[in-house]
Coordinates of C-alpha atoms and ligand atoms in Angstrom, one line a residue:
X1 CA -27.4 -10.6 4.6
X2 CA -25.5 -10.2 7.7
X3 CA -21.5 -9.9 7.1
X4 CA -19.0 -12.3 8.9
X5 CA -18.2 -10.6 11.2
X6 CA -21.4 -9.5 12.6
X7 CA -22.5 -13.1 12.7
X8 CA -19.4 -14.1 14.6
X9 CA -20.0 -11.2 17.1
X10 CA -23.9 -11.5 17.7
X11 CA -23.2 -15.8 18.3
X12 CA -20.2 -14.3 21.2
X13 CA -17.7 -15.9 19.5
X14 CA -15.3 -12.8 19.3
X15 CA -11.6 -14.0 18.1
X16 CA -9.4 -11.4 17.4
X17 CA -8.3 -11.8 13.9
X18 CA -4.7 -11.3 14.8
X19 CA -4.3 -13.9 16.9
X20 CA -6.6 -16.2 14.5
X21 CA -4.2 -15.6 11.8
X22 CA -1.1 -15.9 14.1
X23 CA -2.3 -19.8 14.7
X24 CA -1.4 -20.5 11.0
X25 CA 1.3 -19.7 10.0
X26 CA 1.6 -18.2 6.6
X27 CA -1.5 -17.0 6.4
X28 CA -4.4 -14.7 7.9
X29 CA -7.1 -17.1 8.6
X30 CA -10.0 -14.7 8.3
X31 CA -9.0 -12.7 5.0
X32 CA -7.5 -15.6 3.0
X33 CA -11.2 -16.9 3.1
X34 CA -13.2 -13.6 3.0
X35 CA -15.3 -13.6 -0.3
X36 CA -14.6 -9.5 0.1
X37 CA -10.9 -10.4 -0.5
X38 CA -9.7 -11.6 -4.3
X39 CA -6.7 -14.1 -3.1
X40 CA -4.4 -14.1 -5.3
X41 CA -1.9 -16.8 -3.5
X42 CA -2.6 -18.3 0.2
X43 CA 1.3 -19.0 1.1
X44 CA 2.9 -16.2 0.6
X45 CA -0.5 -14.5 1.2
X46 CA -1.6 -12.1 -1.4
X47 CA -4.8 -10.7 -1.6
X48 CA -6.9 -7.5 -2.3
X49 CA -10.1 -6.1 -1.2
X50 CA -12.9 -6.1 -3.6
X51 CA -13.6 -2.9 -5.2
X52 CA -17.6 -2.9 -3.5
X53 CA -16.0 -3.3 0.0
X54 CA -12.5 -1.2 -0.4
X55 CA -14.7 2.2 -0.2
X56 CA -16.9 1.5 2.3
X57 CA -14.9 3.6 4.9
X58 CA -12.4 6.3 5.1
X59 CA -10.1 4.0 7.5
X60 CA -9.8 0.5 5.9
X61 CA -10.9 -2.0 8.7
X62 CA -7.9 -4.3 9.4
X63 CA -9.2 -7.5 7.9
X64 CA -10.2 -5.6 5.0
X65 CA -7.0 -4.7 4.3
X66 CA -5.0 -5.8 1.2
X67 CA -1.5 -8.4 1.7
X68 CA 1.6 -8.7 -0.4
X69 CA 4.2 -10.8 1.3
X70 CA 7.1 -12.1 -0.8
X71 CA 7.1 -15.3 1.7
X72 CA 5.6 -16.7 4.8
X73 CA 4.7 -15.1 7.9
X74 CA 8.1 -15.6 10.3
X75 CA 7.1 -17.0 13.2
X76 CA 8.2 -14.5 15.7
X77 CA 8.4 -14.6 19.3
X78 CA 7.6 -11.1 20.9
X79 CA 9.0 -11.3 24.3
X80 CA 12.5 -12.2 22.8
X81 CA 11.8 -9.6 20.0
X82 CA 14.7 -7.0 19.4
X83 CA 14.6 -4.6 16.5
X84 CA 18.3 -3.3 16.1
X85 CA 19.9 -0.1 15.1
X86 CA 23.5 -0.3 13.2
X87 CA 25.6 1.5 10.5
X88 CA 26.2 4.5 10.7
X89 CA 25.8 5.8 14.2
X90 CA 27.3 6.8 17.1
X91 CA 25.5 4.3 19.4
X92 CA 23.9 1.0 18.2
X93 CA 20.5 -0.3 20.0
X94 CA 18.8 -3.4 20.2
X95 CA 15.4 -2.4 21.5
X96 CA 12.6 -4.7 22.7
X97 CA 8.8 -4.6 22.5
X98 CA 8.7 -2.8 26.1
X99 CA 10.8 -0.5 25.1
X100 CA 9.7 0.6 21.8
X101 CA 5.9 1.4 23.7
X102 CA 7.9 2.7 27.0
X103 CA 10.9 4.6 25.8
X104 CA 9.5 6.5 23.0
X105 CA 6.7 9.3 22.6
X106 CA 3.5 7.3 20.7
X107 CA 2.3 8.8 17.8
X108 CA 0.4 8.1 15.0
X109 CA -0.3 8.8 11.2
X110 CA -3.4 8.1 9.1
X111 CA -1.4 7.0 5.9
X112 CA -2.6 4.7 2.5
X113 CA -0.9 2.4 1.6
X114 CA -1.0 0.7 -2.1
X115 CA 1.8 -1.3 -4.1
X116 CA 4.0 -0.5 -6.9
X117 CA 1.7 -3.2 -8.8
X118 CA -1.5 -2.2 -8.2
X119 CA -3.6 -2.1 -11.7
X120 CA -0.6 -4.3 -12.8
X121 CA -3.5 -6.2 -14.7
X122 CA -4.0 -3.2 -16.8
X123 CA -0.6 -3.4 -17.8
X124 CA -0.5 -6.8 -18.1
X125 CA -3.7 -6.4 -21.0
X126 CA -1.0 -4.2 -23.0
X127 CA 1.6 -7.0 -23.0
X128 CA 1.7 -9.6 -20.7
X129 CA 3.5 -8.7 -17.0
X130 CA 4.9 -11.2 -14.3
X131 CA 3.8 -10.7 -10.5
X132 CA 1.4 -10.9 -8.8
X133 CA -2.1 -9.5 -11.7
X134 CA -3.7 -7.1 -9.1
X135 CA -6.6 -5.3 -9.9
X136 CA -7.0 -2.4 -8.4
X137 CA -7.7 -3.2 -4.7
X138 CA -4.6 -3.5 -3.9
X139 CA -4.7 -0.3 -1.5
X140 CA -6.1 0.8 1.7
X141 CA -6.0 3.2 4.7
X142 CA -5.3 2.8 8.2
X143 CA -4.3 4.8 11.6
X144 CA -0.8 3.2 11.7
X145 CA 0.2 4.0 15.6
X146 CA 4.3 3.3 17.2
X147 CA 7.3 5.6 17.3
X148 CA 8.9 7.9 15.1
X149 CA 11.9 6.8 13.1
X150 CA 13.4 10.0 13.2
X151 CA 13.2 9.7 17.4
X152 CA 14.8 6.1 17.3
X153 CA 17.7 7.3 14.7
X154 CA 18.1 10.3 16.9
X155 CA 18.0 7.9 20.3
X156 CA 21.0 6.4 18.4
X157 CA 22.6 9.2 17.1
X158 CA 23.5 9.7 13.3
X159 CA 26.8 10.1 11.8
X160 CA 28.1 12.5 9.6
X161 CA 28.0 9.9 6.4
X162 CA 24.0 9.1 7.3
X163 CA 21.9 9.1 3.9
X164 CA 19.7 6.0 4.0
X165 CA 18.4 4.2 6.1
X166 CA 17.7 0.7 5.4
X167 CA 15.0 -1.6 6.4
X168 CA 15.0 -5.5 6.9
X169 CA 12.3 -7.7 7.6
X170 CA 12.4 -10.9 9.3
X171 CA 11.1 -12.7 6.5
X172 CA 12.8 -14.9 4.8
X173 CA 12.2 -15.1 0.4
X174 CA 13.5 -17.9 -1.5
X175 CA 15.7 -16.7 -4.6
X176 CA 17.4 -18.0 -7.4
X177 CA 18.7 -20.9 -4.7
X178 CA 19.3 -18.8 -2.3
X179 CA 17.4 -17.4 1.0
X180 CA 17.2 -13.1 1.4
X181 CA 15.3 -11.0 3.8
X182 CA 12.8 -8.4 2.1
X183 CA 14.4 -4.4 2.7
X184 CA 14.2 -1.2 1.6
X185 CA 15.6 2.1 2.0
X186 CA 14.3 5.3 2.0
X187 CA 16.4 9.0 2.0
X188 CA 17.4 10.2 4.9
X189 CA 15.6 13.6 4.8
X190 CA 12.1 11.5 4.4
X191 CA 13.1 9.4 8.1
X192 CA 13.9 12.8 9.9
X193 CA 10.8 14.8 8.0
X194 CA 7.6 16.0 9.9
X195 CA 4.5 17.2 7.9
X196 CA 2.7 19.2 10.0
X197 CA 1.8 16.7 12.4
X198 CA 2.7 13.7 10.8
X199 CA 5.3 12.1 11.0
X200 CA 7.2 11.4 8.0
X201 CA 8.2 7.6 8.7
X202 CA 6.7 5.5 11.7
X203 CA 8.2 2.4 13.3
X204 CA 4.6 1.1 13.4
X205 CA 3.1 -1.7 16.2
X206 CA -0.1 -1.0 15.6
X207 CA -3.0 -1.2 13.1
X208 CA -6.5 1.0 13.3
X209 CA -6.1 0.2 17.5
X210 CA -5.2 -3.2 17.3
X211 CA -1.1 -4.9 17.5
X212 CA -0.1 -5.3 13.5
X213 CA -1.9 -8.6 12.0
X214 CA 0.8 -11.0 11.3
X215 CA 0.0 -10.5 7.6
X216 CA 0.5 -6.8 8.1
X217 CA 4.2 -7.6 10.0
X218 CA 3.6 -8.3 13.7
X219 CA 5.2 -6.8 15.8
X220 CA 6.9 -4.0 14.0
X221 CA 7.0 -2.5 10.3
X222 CA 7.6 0.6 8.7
X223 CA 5.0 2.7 7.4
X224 CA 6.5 5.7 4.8
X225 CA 3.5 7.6 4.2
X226 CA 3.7 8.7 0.5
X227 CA 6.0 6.3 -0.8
X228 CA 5.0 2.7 -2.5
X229 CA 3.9 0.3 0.3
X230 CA 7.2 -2.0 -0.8
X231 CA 9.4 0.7 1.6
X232 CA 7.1 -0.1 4.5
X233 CA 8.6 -3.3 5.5
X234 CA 7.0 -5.6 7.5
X235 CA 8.1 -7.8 10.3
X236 CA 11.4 -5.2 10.6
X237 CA 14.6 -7.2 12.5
X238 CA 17.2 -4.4 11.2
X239 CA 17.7 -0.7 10.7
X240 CA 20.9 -0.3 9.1
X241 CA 22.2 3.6 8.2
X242 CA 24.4 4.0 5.4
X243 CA 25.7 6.9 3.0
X244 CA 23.6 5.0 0.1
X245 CA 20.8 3.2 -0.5
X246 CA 20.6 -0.8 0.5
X247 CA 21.9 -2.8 -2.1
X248 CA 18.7 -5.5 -1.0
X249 CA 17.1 -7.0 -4.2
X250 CA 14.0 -4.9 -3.8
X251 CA 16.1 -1.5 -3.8
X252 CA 18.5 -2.4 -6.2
X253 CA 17.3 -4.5 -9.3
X254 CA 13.2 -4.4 -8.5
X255 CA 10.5 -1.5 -7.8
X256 CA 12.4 0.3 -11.1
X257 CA 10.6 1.1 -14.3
X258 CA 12.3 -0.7 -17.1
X259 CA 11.6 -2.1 -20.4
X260 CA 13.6 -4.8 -20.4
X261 CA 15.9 -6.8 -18.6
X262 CA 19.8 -6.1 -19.1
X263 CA 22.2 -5.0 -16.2
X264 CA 22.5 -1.4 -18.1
X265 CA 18.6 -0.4 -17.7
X266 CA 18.3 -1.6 -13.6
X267 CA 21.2 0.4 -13.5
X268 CA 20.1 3.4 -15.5
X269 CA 16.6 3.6 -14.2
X270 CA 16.0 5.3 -10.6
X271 CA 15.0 3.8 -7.6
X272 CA 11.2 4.3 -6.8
X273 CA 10.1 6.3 -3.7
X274 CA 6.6 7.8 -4.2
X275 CA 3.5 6.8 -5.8
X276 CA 1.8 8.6 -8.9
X277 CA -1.8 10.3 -8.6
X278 CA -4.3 7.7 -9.5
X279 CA -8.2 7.4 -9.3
X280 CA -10.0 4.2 -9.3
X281 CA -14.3 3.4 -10.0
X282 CA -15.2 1.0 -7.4
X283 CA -18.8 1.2 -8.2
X284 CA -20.4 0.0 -10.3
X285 CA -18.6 -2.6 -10.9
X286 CA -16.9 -4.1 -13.5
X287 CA -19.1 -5.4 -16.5
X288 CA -21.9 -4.5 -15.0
X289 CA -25.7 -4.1 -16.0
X290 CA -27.2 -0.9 -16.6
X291 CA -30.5 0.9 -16.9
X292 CA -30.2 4.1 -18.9
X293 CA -30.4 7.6 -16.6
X294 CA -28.9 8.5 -13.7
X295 CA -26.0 6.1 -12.2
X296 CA -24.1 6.7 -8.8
X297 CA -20.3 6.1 -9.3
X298 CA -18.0 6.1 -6.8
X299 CA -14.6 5.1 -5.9
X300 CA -11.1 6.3 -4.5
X301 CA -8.6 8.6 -5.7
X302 CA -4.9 9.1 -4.3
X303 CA -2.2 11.9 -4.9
X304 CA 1.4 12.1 -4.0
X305 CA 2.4 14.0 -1.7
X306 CA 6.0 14.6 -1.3
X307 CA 5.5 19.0 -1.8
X308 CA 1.9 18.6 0.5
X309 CA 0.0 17.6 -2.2
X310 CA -3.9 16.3 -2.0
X311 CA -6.4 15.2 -4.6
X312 CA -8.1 18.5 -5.8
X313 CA -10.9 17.2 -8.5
X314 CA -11.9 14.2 -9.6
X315 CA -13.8 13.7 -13.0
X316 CA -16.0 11.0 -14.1
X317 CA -17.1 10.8 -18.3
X318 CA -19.3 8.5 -19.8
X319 CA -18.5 9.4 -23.2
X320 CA -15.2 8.2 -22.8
X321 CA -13.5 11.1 -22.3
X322 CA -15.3 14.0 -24.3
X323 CA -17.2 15.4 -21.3
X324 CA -16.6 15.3 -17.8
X325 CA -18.6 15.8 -14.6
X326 CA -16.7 16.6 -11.2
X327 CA -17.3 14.4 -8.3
X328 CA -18.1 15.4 -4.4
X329 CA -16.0 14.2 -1.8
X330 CA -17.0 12.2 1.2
X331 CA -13.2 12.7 3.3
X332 CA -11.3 15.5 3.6
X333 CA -8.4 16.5 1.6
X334 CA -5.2 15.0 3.7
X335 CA -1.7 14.6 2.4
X336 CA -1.0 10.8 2.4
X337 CA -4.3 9.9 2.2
X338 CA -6.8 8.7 -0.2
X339 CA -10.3 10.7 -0.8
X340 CA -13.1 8.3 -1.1
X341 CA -15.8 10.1 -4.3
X342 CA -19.4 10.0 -5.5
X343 CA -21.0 11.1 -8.9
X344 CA -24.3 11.2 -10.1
X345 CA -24.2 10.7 -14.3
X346 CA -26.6 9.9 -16.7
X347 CA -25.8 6.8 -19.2
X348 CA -27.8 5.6 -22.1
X349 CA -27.9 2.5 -24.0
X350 CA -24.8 3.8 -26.0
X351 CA -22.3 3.9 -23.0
X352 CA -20.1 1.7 -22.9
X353 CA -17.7 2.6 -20.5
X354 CA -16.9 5.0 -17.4
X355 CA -13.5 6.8 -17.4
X356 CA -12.2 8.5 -14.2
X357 CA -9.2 10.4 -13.6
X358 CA -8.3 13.2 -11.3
X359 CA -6.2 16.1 -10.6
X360 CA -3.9 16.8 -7.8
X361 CA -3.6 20.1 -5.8
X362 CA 0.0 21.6 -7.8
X363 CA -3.0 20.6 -11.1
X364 CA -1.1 17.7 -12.3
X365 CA -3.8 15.6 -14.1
X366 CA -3.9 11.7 -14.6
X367 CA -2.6 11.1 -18.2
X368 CA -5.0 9.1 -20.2
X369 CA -2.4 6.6 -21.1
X370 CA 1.2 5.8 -19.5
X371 CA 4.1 3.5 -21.1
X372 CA 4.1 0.0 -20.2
X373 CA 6.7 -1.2 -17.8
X374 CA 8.2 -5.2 -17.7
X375 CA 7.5 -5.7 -13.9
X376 CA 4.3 -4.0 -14.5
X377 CA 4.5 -0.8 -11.6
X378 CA 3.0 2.2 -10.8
X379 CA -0.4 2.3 -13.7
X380 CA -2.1 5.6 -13.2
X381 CA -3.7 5.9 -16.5
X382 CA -7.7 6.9 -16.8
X383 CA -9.4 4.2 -14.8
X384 CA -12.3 2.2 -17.6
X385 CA -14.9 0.5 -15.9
X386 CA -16.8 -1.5 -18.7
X387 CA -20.7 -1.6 -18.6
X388 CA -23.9 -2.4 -20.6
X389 CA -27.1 -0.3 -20.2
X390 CA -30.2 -1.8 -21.6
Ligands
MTE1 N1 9.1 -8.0 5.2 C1 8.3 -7.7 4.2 N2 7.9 -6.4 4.1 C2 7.1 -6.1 3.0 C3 6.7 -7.0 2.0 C4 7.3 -8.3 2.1 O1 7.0 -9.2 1.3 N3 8.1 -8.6 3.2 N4 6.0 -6.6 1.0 C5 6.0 -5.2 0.7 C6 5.0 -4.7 -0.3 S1 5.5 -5.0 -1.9 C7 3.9 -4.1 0.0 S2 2.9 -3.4 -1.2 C8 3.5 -3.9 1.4 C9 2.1 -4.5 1.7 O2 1.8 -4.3 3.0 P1 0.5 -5.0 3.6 O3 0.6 -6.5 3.2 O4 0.4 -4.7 5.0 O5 -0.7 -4.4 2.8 O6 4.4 -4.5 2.3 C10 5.8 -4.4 1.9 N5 6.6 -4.8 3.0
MO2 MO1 4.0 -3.9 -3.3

């Protein structure tokens, strides 16, 4: 069967998607309504990319690509468009479109990007979780392409008390009665940082060649490579420098591993930057049907990389754990980015399950269990994918 899109280009009637999903507002036209996507909720759009689909490429095509937004799509003008620059520097900006893709060297970063709550479902099977229940699509890869943070922080000129920098987007989130943009903030070190040739933080326009999708924050977002995709904010209005971290909701009393919810433990637990080592199966999928021999399983696997890190092995075991066989990779090992894997194992008619986990470069392995968390963030425990073979 032909896909989609392939349809849509043979009949001539090429629409970029961007501009498809900039018509309605609130939502991406074209992924909303993709039976590769699991939607999850249309306004805010949330959505994930089946598991089949996620790892057929390195570089996650655009409408592929996973959405969490906390609210709608701001409507957002781009030739009145200024992203400003305040706190704690010598000279503020307010900078426009032109001068974000004029005034700036372009770079760009191949960098995944998952959430906090990705696999949240397996929490949730422990003991129930709020949020949104991803499964474990909730991740993909793109060539993120704009201007260094570090180059527009140094275009404004930091103070002496710079330590954060804040991020706000233009969206606007309805809570407890009242209205707050979604931010961030990320150390100061990570915003000025350069690994190797990446950048560590991008002010990001576009998206694998193309201006951001509006579901991915057209015109400009943030994209920290390594850290949870909740510090990339989309649709950024505001860069605010400070000597601490941003006191916005999603800093201060969210994205922190707690067990419940009293003042003392938001306080006492830290703020969360990166994201854990994790491997996913993609294929086969879940529940599925089995003949016994040999079965090709294959999927992603991710490792931090704050020390230059990259996924090292990756280990499959049909015996739920007792013995392993090591999987090939089809990508290169990259700090920031995912490794797509393959495996050739034989099952019988007494496998049950497929367990994969995988070990990161400094030879920290994925523990086979991890303690549950009430908001339901960052599972990295063995991946089970359950099948029958008969
Ligand atoms: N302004 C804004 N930025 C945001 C969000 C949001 O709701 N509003 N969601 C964050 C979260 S939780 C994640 S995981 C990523 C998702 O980015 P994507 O939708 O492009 O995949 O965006 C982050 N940036
Ligand atoms: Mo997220």
């Amino acid at each position: 069967m032909l896909h989609r899109r392939e349809l849509l280009k043979q009949s001539g009637l090429v629409i970029p998607l961007w501009l498809a999903g900039g018509l309605i507002p609130g939502r991406n036209a074209f992924a909303a309504d993709s039976p590769d996507m699991i939607v999850h909720g249309r306004v805010p759009h949330n959505s994930e990319t089946r598991l089949n689909r996620l790892i057929e490429s390195w570089i996650t095509p655009n409408d592929l690509f996973y959405v969490r937004s906390h609210a709608p799509v701001p409507q957002i003008d781009a030739s009145q468009f200024r992203l400003t620059v305040e706190g704690e520097v010598k000279k503020p900006l307010s900078i426009s479109l032109a001068e974000l893709r004029e005034g700036f060297a372009q770079r760009s970063v191949v960098a995944t990007l998952t959430c906090a709550g990705n696999r949240r479902n397996e929490h949730s099977a422990v003991k129930e979780v709020s949020g949104v229940q991803w499964q474990a699509g909730a991740i993909g890869n793109a060539k993120w392409s704009g201007v260094t943070l570090a180059d527009v922080l140094n275009k404004a000129g930091l103070k002496e008390g710079a330590k954060h920098v804040w991020f706000e987007g233009l969206d606007q989130i309805e809570r407890s009665g009242g209205v707050i943009p979604f931010g961030a903030s990320i150390p100061l070190e990570k915003a000025m940082s350069e690994h190797g040739a990446m950048p560590g933080t991008l002010v990001a326009t576009g998206m694998n060649g193309q201006p951001l999708p509006p579901d991915h924050g057209f015109p400009v977002r943030t994209v920290v490579p390594g850290f949870i995709g909740a510090r990339s904010v989309k649709w950024l209005g505001k860069i605010i420098v400070s000597d601490r971290p941003s006191p916005n909701h999603y800093v201060a009393t969210a994205y922190r591993l707690v067990e419940e919810s009293t003042p003392e433990s938001w306080a006492a637990a830290s703020i969360l930057y990166d994201y854990p080592l994790n491997s996913v199966t993609c294929l086969p999928s879940q529940g599925a049907q089995l003949k016994p021999g040999p079965v090709t399983v294959a999927g992603f696997a991710l490792a931090p990389a704050n020390a230059g890190q990259t996924v090292r092995r990756v280990e499959v075991s049909a015996d739920g754990g007792q013995t392993w066989s090591h999987a090939e990779f089809s990508s290169p090992a990259i700090p920031f980015c995912w490794r797509l894997w393959s495996v050739k194992i034989g099952i019988d008619r007494g496998t049950t399950e497929l367990v994969v986990r995988a070990t990161d470069s400094s030879g920290e392995v994925q523990a086979e269990k991890v303690p549950w968390n009430l908001k339901g963030y960052m599972f990295n425990a063995w991946h089970h994918t359950k099948v029958s073979v008969s």
